[in-house]
CSV table of C-alpha atoms in Angstrom, one decimal:
chain,number,residue,atom,x,y,z
A,707,MET,CA,-3.1,29.1,37.6
A,708,THR,CA,-3.1,25.8,39.3
A,709,LYS,CA,-0.1,23.2,39.9
A,710,VAL,CA,-0.4,20.0,38.1
A,711,THR,CA,1.5,16.8,38.8
A,712,MET,CA,1.8,14.0,36.5
A,713,THR,CA,4.4,11.2,35.4
A,714,VAL,CA,5.8,11.7,32.1
A,715,ASN,CA,7.9,9.1,30.7
A,716,GLY,CA,8.6,7.5,34.0
A,717,ARG,CA,9.5,10.9,35.6
A,718,ALA,CA,7.5,12.6,38.1
A,719,VAL,CA,6.7,16.4,37.0
A,720,SER,CA,4.9,19.3,37.7
A,721,GLY,CA,3.9,22.7,36.4
A,722,GLU,CA,1.9,25.6,36.9
A,723,VAL,CA,-1.2,25.7,34.1
A,724,GLU,CA,-4.5,27.3,33.3
A,725,GLY,CA,-7.3,25.8,33.0
A,726,ARG,CA,-7.1,26.0,29.2
A,727,THR,CA,-3.5,24.7,29.1
A,728,LEU,CA,-3.8,21.7,26.6
A,729,LEU,CA,-1.6,18.6,27.3
A,730,SER,CA,0.4,19.2,24.1
A,731,ALA,CA,1.1,22.6,25.5
A,732,PHE,CA,2.3,21.4,28.8
A,733,LEU,CA,4.5,18.9,27.3
A,734,ARG,CA,6.0,20.9,24.7
A,735,GLU,CA,6.3,24.6,26.4
A,736,GLY,CA,6.1,23.6,30.1
A,737,LEU,CA,8.2,20.4,29.8
A,738,GLY,CA,10.3,21.1,26.8
A,739,LEU,CA,9.1,17.8,25.0
A,740,THR,CA,8.9,19.1,21.6
A,741,GLY,CA,8.8,15.8,20.1
A,742,THR,CA,5.2,15.7,20.3
A,743,HIS,CA,3.9,17.9,17.4
A,744,VAL,CA,0.8,20.0,16.9
A,745,GLY,CA,-0.4,19.5,13.2
A,746,CYS,CA,-4.0,20.5,13.1
A,747,ASP,CA,-4.8,21.4,16.4
A,748,THR,CA,-8.3,20.3,15.6
A,749,SER,CA,-8.0,16.5,16.7
A,750,GLN,CA,-8.0,15.6,13.0
A,751,CYS,CA,-4.1,14.8,12.1
A,752,GLY,CA,-2.9,12.6,15.3
A,753,ALA,CA,0.6,14.3,15.2
A,754,CYS,CA,0.3,14.8,19.0
A,755,VAL,CA,-1.0,11.6,20.0
A,756,VAL,CA,0.6,10.3,23.5
A,757,HIS,CA,-0.2,7.5,25.7
A,758,VAL,CA,-2.0,8.5,28.9
A,759,ASP,CA,-2.2,5.5,31.3
A,760,GLY,CA,-1.5,3.2,28.3
A,761,LYS,CA,-4.2,4.7,26.2
A,762,ALA,CA,-3.5,6.7,22.8
A,763,VAL,CA,-5.1,10.0,22.7
A,764,LYS,CA,-4.8,13.4,21.1
A,765,SER,CA,-3.0,15.6,23.2
A,766,CYS,CA,-4.2,18.8,21.6
A,767,THR,CA,-7.7,17.8,22.7
A,768,VAL,CA,-7.0,17.0,26.3
A,769,PHE,CA,-6.7,19.6,29.3
A,770,ALA,CA,-3.6,19.3,31.2
A,771,SER,CA,-5.7,19.7,34.5
A,772,ASP,CA,-8.0,16.7,33.2
A,773,VAL,CA,-4.9,14.3,33.3
A,774,ALA,CA,-3.3,15.4,36.5
A,775,GLY,CA,-1.9,12.3,38.5
A,776,ALA,CA,-1.8,10.1,35.1
A,777,SER,CA,1.2,8.4,33.5
A,778,VAL,CA,1.9,9.9,30.1
A,779,THR,CA,4.4,8.6,27.8
A,780,THR,CA,5.5,10.5,24.8
A,781,ILE,CA,7.8,9.8,21.8
A,782,GLU,CA,10.9,10.8,24.1
A,783,GLY,CA,9.6,7.8,26.1
A,784,MET,CA,10.2,5.4,23.2
A,785,ALA,CA,13.7,4.8,22.8
A,786,ASN,CA,15.5,2.2,24.5
A,787,PRO,CA,17.2,2.9,28.0
A,788,ASP,CA,20.7,3.2,26.2
A,789,GLY,CA,19.1,5.7,23.9
A,790,THR,CA,19.1,3.5,20.9
A,791,LEU,CA,15.7,3.7,18.7
A,792,GLY,CA,12.9,1.5,20.0
A,793,ARG,CA,11.5,-1.3,18.2
A,794,VAL,CA,8.8,0.8,16.5
A,795,GLN,CA,11.1,3.9,15.8
A,796,GLN,CA,13.7,1.5,14.3
A,797,ALA,CA,11.2,-0.3,12.0
A,798,PHE,CA,9.9,3.2,10.6
A,799,GLN,CA,13.6,3.9,10.0
A,800,ASP,CA,14.3,0.7,8.3
A,801,HIS,CA,11.1,0.5,5.9
A,802,HIS,CA,11.3,4.3,5.1
A,803,GLY,CA,8.0,5.0,7.2
A,804,LEU,CA,8.6,8.7,7.0
A,805,GLN,CA,9.6,11.5,4.8
A,806,CYS,CA,9.5,14.9,6.2
A,807,GLY,CA,8.9,13.3,9.5
A,808,PHE,CA,6.3,15.7,11.1
A,809,CYS,CA,3.5,13.0,11.7
A,810,THR,CA,5.8,10.4,12.8
A,811,PRO,CA,5.9,11.0,16.4
A,812,GLY,CA,2.0,10.5,16.4
A,813,MET,CA,2.3,7.6,14.0
A,814,VAL,CA,4.9,5.9,16.2
A,815,MET,CA,2.7,6.3,19.5
A,816,SER,CA,-0.5,5.0,17.7
A,817,THR,CA,1.5,2.1,16.4
A,818,ALA,CA,2.7,1.3,20.2
A,819,ALA,CA,-0.7,1.3,21.2
A,820,LEU,CA,-2.1,-0.7,18.3
A,821,LEU,CA,0.6,-3.3,19.0
A,822,ALA,CA,-0.3,-3.5,22.6
A,823,GLU,CA,-3.6,-4.2,22.0
A,824,ASN,CA,-3.1,-6.5,19.0
A,825,PRO,CA,0.4,-7.8,18.4
A,826,LYS,CA,0.2,-9.3,15.2
A,827,PRO,CA,-2.1,-6.9,13.2
A,828,THR,CA,-3.0,-7.4,9.6
A,829,GLU,CA,-2.5,-5.0,7.1
A,830,ALA,CA,-6.2,-4.0,7.1
A,831,ASP,CA,-5.9,-3.8,10.9
A,832,VAL,CA,-3.0,-1.4,10.8
A,833,ARG,CA,-4.8,0.9,8.0
A,834,HIS,CA,-8.4,1.2,10.3
A,835,TYR,CA,-6.2,1.5,13.5
A,836,LEU,CA,-4.3,4.5,12.0
A,837,GLU,CA,-7.2,6.2,10.4
A,838,GLY,CA,-6.7,9.2,12.9
A,839,ASN,CA,-3.2,9.6,12.0
A,840,ILE,CA,-2.5,11.7,8.7
A,841,CYS,CA,0.5,11.8,6.6
A,842,ARG,CA,0.8,14.1,3.8
A,843,CYS,CA,4.1,12.5,2.3
A,844,THR,CA,4.3,8.9,2.1
A,845,GLY,CA,1.0,7.5,1.0
A,846,TYR,CA,1.1,5.2,3.9
A,847,HIS,CA,2.4,2.2,2.2
A,848,ASN,CA,5.8,2.2,3.9
A,849,ILE,CA,4.2,3.4,7.4
A,850,VAL,CA,2.0,0.1,7.0
A,851,LYS,CA,5.0,-1.9,6.2
A,852,ALA,CA,7.1,-0.4,9.2
A,853,VAL,CA,3.9,-1.1,11.6
A,854,LEU,CA,3.9,-4.8,10.1
A,855,ALA,CA,7.8,-5.2,10.5
A,856,ALA,CA,7.5,-3.7,13.9
A,857,SER,CA,4.8,-6.6,14.8
A,858,GLY,CA,7.6,-8.9,14.0
A,859,GLN,CA,5.9,-10.1,10.8
A,860,ASP,CA,8.0,-10.7,7.7
A,861,VAL,CA,7.5,-7.8,5.1
A,862,SER,CA,9.9,-9.0,2.7
A,863,GLY,CA,7.0,-9.6,0.1
A,864,VAL,CA,5.3,-6.5,0.7
A,865,ALA,CA,5.9,-4.0,-1.9
A,866,ALA,CA,6.8,-0.4,-1.2
A,867,GLU,CA,4.3,1.0,-3.9
B,672,MET,CA,-9.6,29.8,23.5
B,673,TYR,CA,-10.8,31.8,26.4
B,674,GLU,CA,-9.6,31.0,29.9
B,675,PHE,CA,-12.1,29.1,32.4
B,676,ASP,CA,-11.9,27.5,35.7
B,677,PHE,CA,-11.6,24.0,35.9
B,678,GLU,CA,-13.0,21.6,38.2
B,679,LYS,CA,-12.8,17.7,38.6
B,680,PRO,CA,-15.2,16.5,41.2
B,681,ALA,CA,-15.3,12.8,42.4
B,682,THR,CA,-18.9,12.4,42.7
B,683,VAL,CA,-22.3,13.3,40.8
B,684,ALA,CA,-23.3,15.4,43.9
B,685,GLU,CA,-20.0,17.4,43.5
B,686,ALA,CA,-20.5,17.8,40.0
B,687,VAL,CA,-24.0,19.1,40.2
B,688,ALA,CA,-23.2,21.7,42.9
B,689,ALA,CA,-20.2,22.8,40.7
B,690,LEU,CA,-22.4,22.9,37.4
B,691,GLY,CA,-24.7,25.4,39.7
B,692,ARG,CA,-22.2,28.2,38.7
B,693,GLU,CA,-23.2,30.7,36.1
B,694,ASP,CA,-21.9,29.6,32.7
B,695,ALA,CA,-20.4,26.5,34.0
B,696,MET,CA,-20.5,23.6,31.3
B,697,ALA,CA,-19.8,19.7,31.9
B,698,LEU,CA,-16.9,18.1,30.2
B,699,GLY,CA,-17.1,14.7,29.2
B,700,GLY,CA,-14.2,13.5,27.0
B,701,GLY,CA,-14.1,16.9,25.4
B,702,GLN,CA,-13.7,15.5,21.9
B,703,THR,CA,-16.4,18.0,20.5
B,704,LEU,CA,-16.1,20.6,23.2
B,705,ILE,CA,-12.5,21.5,23.2
B,706,PRO,CA,-12.2,22.1,19.6
B,707,SER,CA,-15.7,24.3,19.6
B,708,MET,CA,-13.8,26.2,22.4
B,709,LYS,CA,-10.9,26.7,20.4
B,710,GLN,CA,-12.9,28.1,17.7
B,711,ARG,CA,-14.7,30.3,20.5
B,712,LEU,CA,-18.0,28.6,19.7
B,713,ALA,CA,-18.2,27.9,23.2
B,714,ALA,CA,-17.0,29.9,25.9
B,715,PRO,CA,-17.8,28.6,29.5
B,716,SER,CA,-16.7,30.4,32.4
B,717,ALA,CA,-16.1,27.0,34.2
B,718,LEU,CA,-15.6,23.4,33.1
B,719,VAL,CA,-16.6,20.6,35.5
B,720,SER,CA,-14.7,17.4,34.1
B,721,LEU,CA,-17.0,14.3,34.8
B,722,THR,CA,-14.2,11.7,33.8
B,723,GLY,CA,-13.0,11.5,37.6
B,724,ILE,CA,-16.4,10.3,38.9
B,725,ALA,CA,-15.8,6.6,39.1
B,726,GLU,CA,-19.6,5.6,39.8
B,727,MET,CA,-20.3,7.1,36.0
B,728,ARG,CA,-17.8,4.8,34.5
B,729,GLY,CA,-18.2,1.1,33.1
B,730,VAL,CA,-20.7,-1.2,31.6
B,731,CYS,CA,-22.8,-2.9,34.2
B,732,THR,CA,-23.4,-6.5,33.7
B,733,GLY,CA,-25.8,-7.4,36.7
B,734,ASP,CA,-28.9,-6.6,35.3
B,735,ASP,CA,-30.6,-9.3,32.8
B,736,ALA,CA,-33.0,-7.1,31.2
B,737,ALA,CA,-31.1,-4.0,30.5
B,738,LEU,CA,-27.3,-3.0,29.6
B,739,CYS,CA,-26.4,0.1,31.5
B,740,VAL,CA,-23.5,2.4,30.6
B,741,GLY,CA,-22.3,5.0,32.8
B,742,GLY,CA,-22.4,8.4,31.5
B,743,ALA,CA,-18.5,9.0,31.4
B,744,THR,CA,-17.8,5.6,29.8
B,745,THR,CA,-15.5,6.1,26.8
B,746,HIS,CA,-16.4,4.9,23.4
B,747,ALA,CA,-13.5,2.3,23.5
B,748,ALA,CA,-14.6,1.0,26.9
B,749,VAL,CA,-18.1,0.3,25.4
B,750,ALA,CA,-16.7,-1.4,22.3
B,751,ALA,CA,-14.8,-3.6,24.6
B,752,GLU,CA,-17.3,-4.5,27.5
B,753,ALA,CA,-20.6,-4.3,25.6
B,754,ALA,CA,-19.4,-6.9,23.2
B,755,GLY,CA,-20.6,-9.9,25.0
B,756,ARG,CA,-24.2,-8.6,25.9
B,757,TYR,CA,-25.0,-6.2,23.2
B,758,PRO,CA,-22.6,-6.6,20.1
B,759,ALA,CA,-24.6,-3.9,17.9
B,760,LEU,CA,-23.9,-1.3,20.5
B,761,ALA,CA,-20.3,-2.5,20.9
B,762,ALA,CA,-19.7,-2.6,17.1
B,763,LEU,CA,-21.0,1.0,16.7
B,764,ALA,CA,-19.1,2.3,19.6
B,765,GLY,CA,-15.8,0.7,18.0
B,766,ASN,CA,-16.3,2.7,14.7
B,767,ILE,CA,-16.7,6.1,16.2
B,768,GLY,CA,-14.1,8.5,15.1
B,769,ASP,CA,-10.8,6.8,15.7
B,770,PRO,CA,-8.9,5.1,18.1
B,771,ALA,CA,-7.6,8.2,20.1
B,772,VAL,CA,-11.0,9.7,20.1
B,773,ARG,CA,-12.4,6.8,21.1
B,774,ASN,CA,-10.2,6.8,24.2
B,775,ARG,CA,-11.4,10.1,25.4
B,776,GLY,CA,-14.9,10.5,23.9
B,777,THR,CA,-17.9,9.6,26.3
B,778,ILE,CA,-21.2,8.2,25.7
B,779,GLY,CA,-23.0,11.0,27.8
B,780,GLY,CA,-20.9,13.8,26.2
B,781,SER,CA,-21.9,12.3,22.8
B,782,LEU,CA,-25.7,12.2,23.8
B,783,ALA,CA,-25.8,15.6,25.7
B,784,ASN,CA,-24.1,17.1,22.5
B,785,ASN,CA,-26.5,15.6,20.2
B,786,ASP,CA,-24.7,16.3,17.0
B,787,PRO,CA,-26.9,15.6,14.2
B,788,ALA,CA,-24.4,13.3,12.6
B,789,ALA,CA,-23.3,11.5,15.6
B,790,ASP,CA,-23.7,7.7,16.2
B,791,TYR,CA,-24.7,7.4,19.5
B,792,PRO,CA,-28.2,8.9,19.2
B,793,ALA,CA,-29.1,6.3,16.7
B,794,ALA,CA,-28.5,3.5,19.0
B,795,VAL,CA,-30.1,5.2,21.9
B,796,LEU,CA,-33.3,6.1,19.9
B,797,GLY,CA,-33.2,2.6,18.0
B,798,SER,CA,-32.7,0.9,21.0
B,799,GLY,CA,-35.6,2.6,22.9
B,800,ALA,CA,-32.8,3.3,25.8
B,801,THR,CA,-33.4,5.2,28.8
B,802,ILE,CA,-31.2,8.5,29.9
B,803,VAL,CA,-30.8,8.6,33.7
B,804,THR,CA,-29.8,12.0,34.8
B,805,ASN,CA,-28.8,13.0,38.2
B,806,ASN,CA,-32.5,13.8,38.9
B,807,ARG,CA,-34.8,11.6,36.5
B,808,SER,CA,-35.1,9.1,33.7
B,809,ILE,CA,-36.0,10.4,30.4
B,810,ALA,CA,-37.2,8.0,27.7
B,811,ALA,CA,-35.1,8.3,24.4
B,812,ASP,CA,-38.2,9.3,22.4
B,813,ASP,CA,-38.5,12.5,24.7
B,814,PHE,CA,-34.6,13.0,24.8
B,815,PHE,CA,-33.6,14.2,21.3
B,816,GLU,CA,-35.2,17.5,20.3
B,817,GLY,CA,-33.3,18.6,17.3
B,818,LEU,CA,-30.0,20.0,16.4
B,819,PHE,CA,-27.6,20.0,19.2
B,820,THR,CA,-30.7,20.3,21.6
B,821,THR,CA,-31.8,17.7,24.0
B,822,ALA,CA,-34.4,17.6,26.9
B,823,LEU,CA,-31.5,17.9,29.5
B,824,GLU,CA,-31.9,21.2,31.9
B,825,PRO,CA,-28.9,23.5,32.3
B,826,GLY,CA,-26.5,21.6,34.8
B,827,GLU,CA,-28.3,18.1,34.3
B,828,ILE,CA,-25.9,15.2,34.1
B,829,ILE,CA,-26.4,12.0,32.3
B,830,VAL,CA,-25.2,9.5,34.8
B,831,GLU,CA,-26.1,6.3,33.0
B,832,VAL,CA,-27.7,5.1,29.8
B,833,ARG,CA,-30.0,1.9,30.2
B,834,PHE,CA,-30.2,0.0,26.8
B,835,PRO,CA,-32.8,-2.9,26.7
B,836,ILE,CA,-31.4,-5.9,24.9
B,837,PRO,CA,-33.1,-6.5,21.6
B,838,GLU,CA,-33.4,-9.7,19.7
B,839,ARG,CA,-31.4,-8.9,16.9
B,840,ALA,CA,-29.7,-5.4,16.1
B,841,ALA,CA,-27.4,-3.8,13.9
B,842,TYR,CA,-25.9,-0.5,12.8
B,843,ALA,CA,-24.9,0.5,9.3
B,844,LYS,CA,-23.1,3.7,8.7
B,845,PHE,CA,-22.4,5.4,5.7
B,846,GLN,CA,-19.1,7.1,6.9
B,847,GLN,CA,-17.9,10.5,5.7
B,848,PRO,CA,-14.3,9.7,5.2
B,849,ALA,CA,-12.4,12.6,6.6
B,850,SER,CA,-14.8,13.4,9.7
B,851,ARG,CA,-16.0,9.7,10.1
B,852,PHE,CA,-19.3,10.9,11.2
B,853,ALA,CA,-22.1,9.3,9.7
B,854,LEU,CA,-23.4,11.0,6.3
B,855,THR,CA,-26.2,8.6,7.0
B,856,GLY,CA,-26.5,5.9,9.8
B,857,VAL,CA,-29.4,3.8,10.7
B,858,PHE,CA,-29.7,1.7,13.7
B,859,VAL,CA,-32.4,-1.1,13.4
B,860,ALA,CA,-33.4,-3.0,16.6
B,861,LYS,CA,-36.0,-6.1,16.7
B,862,THR,CA,-37.6,-6.8,20.1
B,863,ALA,CA,-40.7,-8.8,21.3
B,864,ASN,CA,-42.8,-5.3,20.8
B,865,GLY,CA,-41.8,-4.7,17.1
B,866,VAL,CA,-38.9,-2.9,15.2
B,867,ARG,CA,-37.4,0.4,16.0
B,868,VAL,CA,-35.5,2.3,13.1
B,869,ALA,CA,-33.4,5.1,14.1
B,870,VAL,CA,-31.6,7.4,11.4
B,871,THR,CA,-28.7,10.0,12.0
B,872,GLY,CA,-26.8,12.1,9.8
B,873,ALA,CA,-29.6,12.6,7.4
B,874,SER,CA,-32.1,14.8,8.9
B,875,GLU,CA,-31.8,18.5,9.3
B,876,SER,CA,-33.8,18.0,12.5
B,877,GLY,CA,-31.5,15.4,14.0
B,878,VAL,CA,-32.0,11.9,14.7
B,879,PHE,CA,-35.4,10.3,13.8
B,880,ARG,CA,-37.4,7.1,13.7
B,881,TRP,CA,-38.5,6.1,10.2
B,882,GLY,CA,-41.9,4.9,11.1
B,883,GLU,CA,-43.1,3.3,8.1
B,884,ALA,CA,-40.1,1.1,7.8
B,885,GLU,CA,-40.8,0.0,11.5
B,886,ALA,CA,-44.2,-1.1,10.6
B,887,ALA,CA,-43.0,-2.8,7.4
B,888,LEU,CA,-40.1,-4.5,9.3
B,889,SER,CA,-42.4,-5.5,12.1
B,890,ALA,CA,-44.3,-7.5,9.8
B,891,ASP,CA,-41.4,-8.9,7.7
B,892,PHE,CA,-37.9,-8.6,9.3
B,893,SER,CA,-36.3,-8.5,5.9
B,894,ALA,CA,-34.5,-6.1,3.8
B,895,ASP,CA,-37.0,-6.9,1.0
B,896,ALA,CA,-39.9,-5.6,3.2
B,897,ILE,CA,-38.8,-2.1,2.6
B,898,ALA,CA,-37.8,-2.4,-1.0
B,899,GLY,CA,-41.0,-0.6,-2.0
B,900,LEU,CA,-40.6,2.1,0.5
B,901,SER,CA,-39.1,5.4,0.2
B,902,VAL,CA,-38.1,8.6,2.0
B,903,PRO,CA,-39.2,12.2,1.4
B,904,ALA,CA,-36.2,14.2,0.4
B,905,ASP,CA,-37.7,17.2,2.3
B,906,GLY,CA,-35.9,18.1,5.4
B,907,MET,CA,-32.9,16.1,4.6
B,908,VAL,CA,-29.3,17.6,4.9
B,909,SER,CA,-27.9,19.3,1.8
B,910,ASP,CA,-24.0,19.9,2.0
B,911,LEU,CA,-21.0,19.3,-0.3
B,912,HIS,CA,-21.1,15.6,0.6
B,913,GLY,CA,-24.7,14.9,-0.7
B,914,THR,CA,-27.9,16.2,-1.7
B,915,PRO,CA,-31.3,15.7,0.1
B,916,ALA,CA,-32.4,13.2,-2.4
B,917,TYR,CA,-29.1,11.2,-2.2
B,918,ARG,CA,-29.5,11.3,1.5
B,919,ALA,CA,-33.0,10.0,1.4
B,920,ASN,CA,-31.9,7.3,-0.8
B,921,LEU,CA,-29.0,6.4,1.6
B,922,VAL,CA,-31.7,6.1,4.6
B,923,LYS,CA,-33.5,3.3,2.9
B,924,VAL,CA,-30.1,1.5,1.5
B,925,MET,CA,-28.4,1.7,5.1
B,926,THR,CA,-31.9,0.5,6.7
B,927,GLN,CA,-31.7,-2.6,4.3
B,928,ARG,CA,-28.0,-3.4,5.3
B,929,ALA,CA,-28.5,-3.0,9.0
B,930,VAL,CA,-31.5,-5.4,8.6
B,931,SER,CA,-29.3,-7.8,6.6
B,932,ALA,CA,-26.6,-7.5,9.1
B,933,ALA,CA,-28.7,-7.7,12.3
């Protein structure tokens, strides 16, 4: 076991990890931040997406030791400081961008990464960027609508097919 | 996953020393190796992360004749930083996997792994690039030795990949939609010395050059120039996504698309 230190949601944290401890396990089991979900554990589904130094990564496919010293943002860091839902989270609620909600943490984190790179994405941009996030409930239409709404674009004409 | 010792050196020399341990493996972005370790298909006693080596990261712009990419450069960084000098390479890098995979996966890791359906081997072989390791330079034609096999010696690290800049180039990928690997992908590059055509995803032996098409395209760089050619189905991959004949046909179709896009 070795000690790793990193910044998670703006807070300095540390913990004892094995070499094989995945970032997802460190967040969930080490820090109790269970908002990051582990869906497939094979880097396909994207439920575990977090930001490492501002970049979206699949936390089930990164060793905690390999990101020692990094700044990590999880879904718990996406709410406003007063505890209300952040802009992306609120858009997912407003536009029913979730059903069971299991994939939602990863969807929100990928969306935030997309909007940081591309503040006004087209529908095609959104669908392409979210390729690595799988949802088995919604058929994606409302997720795409929520992402477009979170970018400040008018989605009143977008049908919820 | 079995436990292992983790090391993250800051220099190539330290990494080479760390890889001297028995059963030690280099870790690039881990986007293939970590899933393989979860399945216990790989069980190194030690992992040496290469992502902390600053001299192995980034795309250089100082050399007029070539674009050099550090071995630990992520696909996302290549997509962004190579776009001006070598747009075909940047476009290929920007369509590997998904955004989160591109933020971790590295060119050196992809090449050392040499997955028969990976994208980068096509770019490297198609460009006639040079793989620079910690102790030698290897021409692309000598680097790829079949499925998951390369000319790298145990413990040898890809420090840099040097791409000569072609006059025209493009990569056309027929994507397997679930994995986003290439069902068949073709990289075409036209240089002053002729045309190179490299095919990934199709052959049971991994990436290969299609010599007949290279000759035809060197004489006439147009999709029509290879309209009369065909690729034998022998040795093509057969799986639930496609038969050997289907892949053989895709080689030609994707070559034509790449030529048209170049």
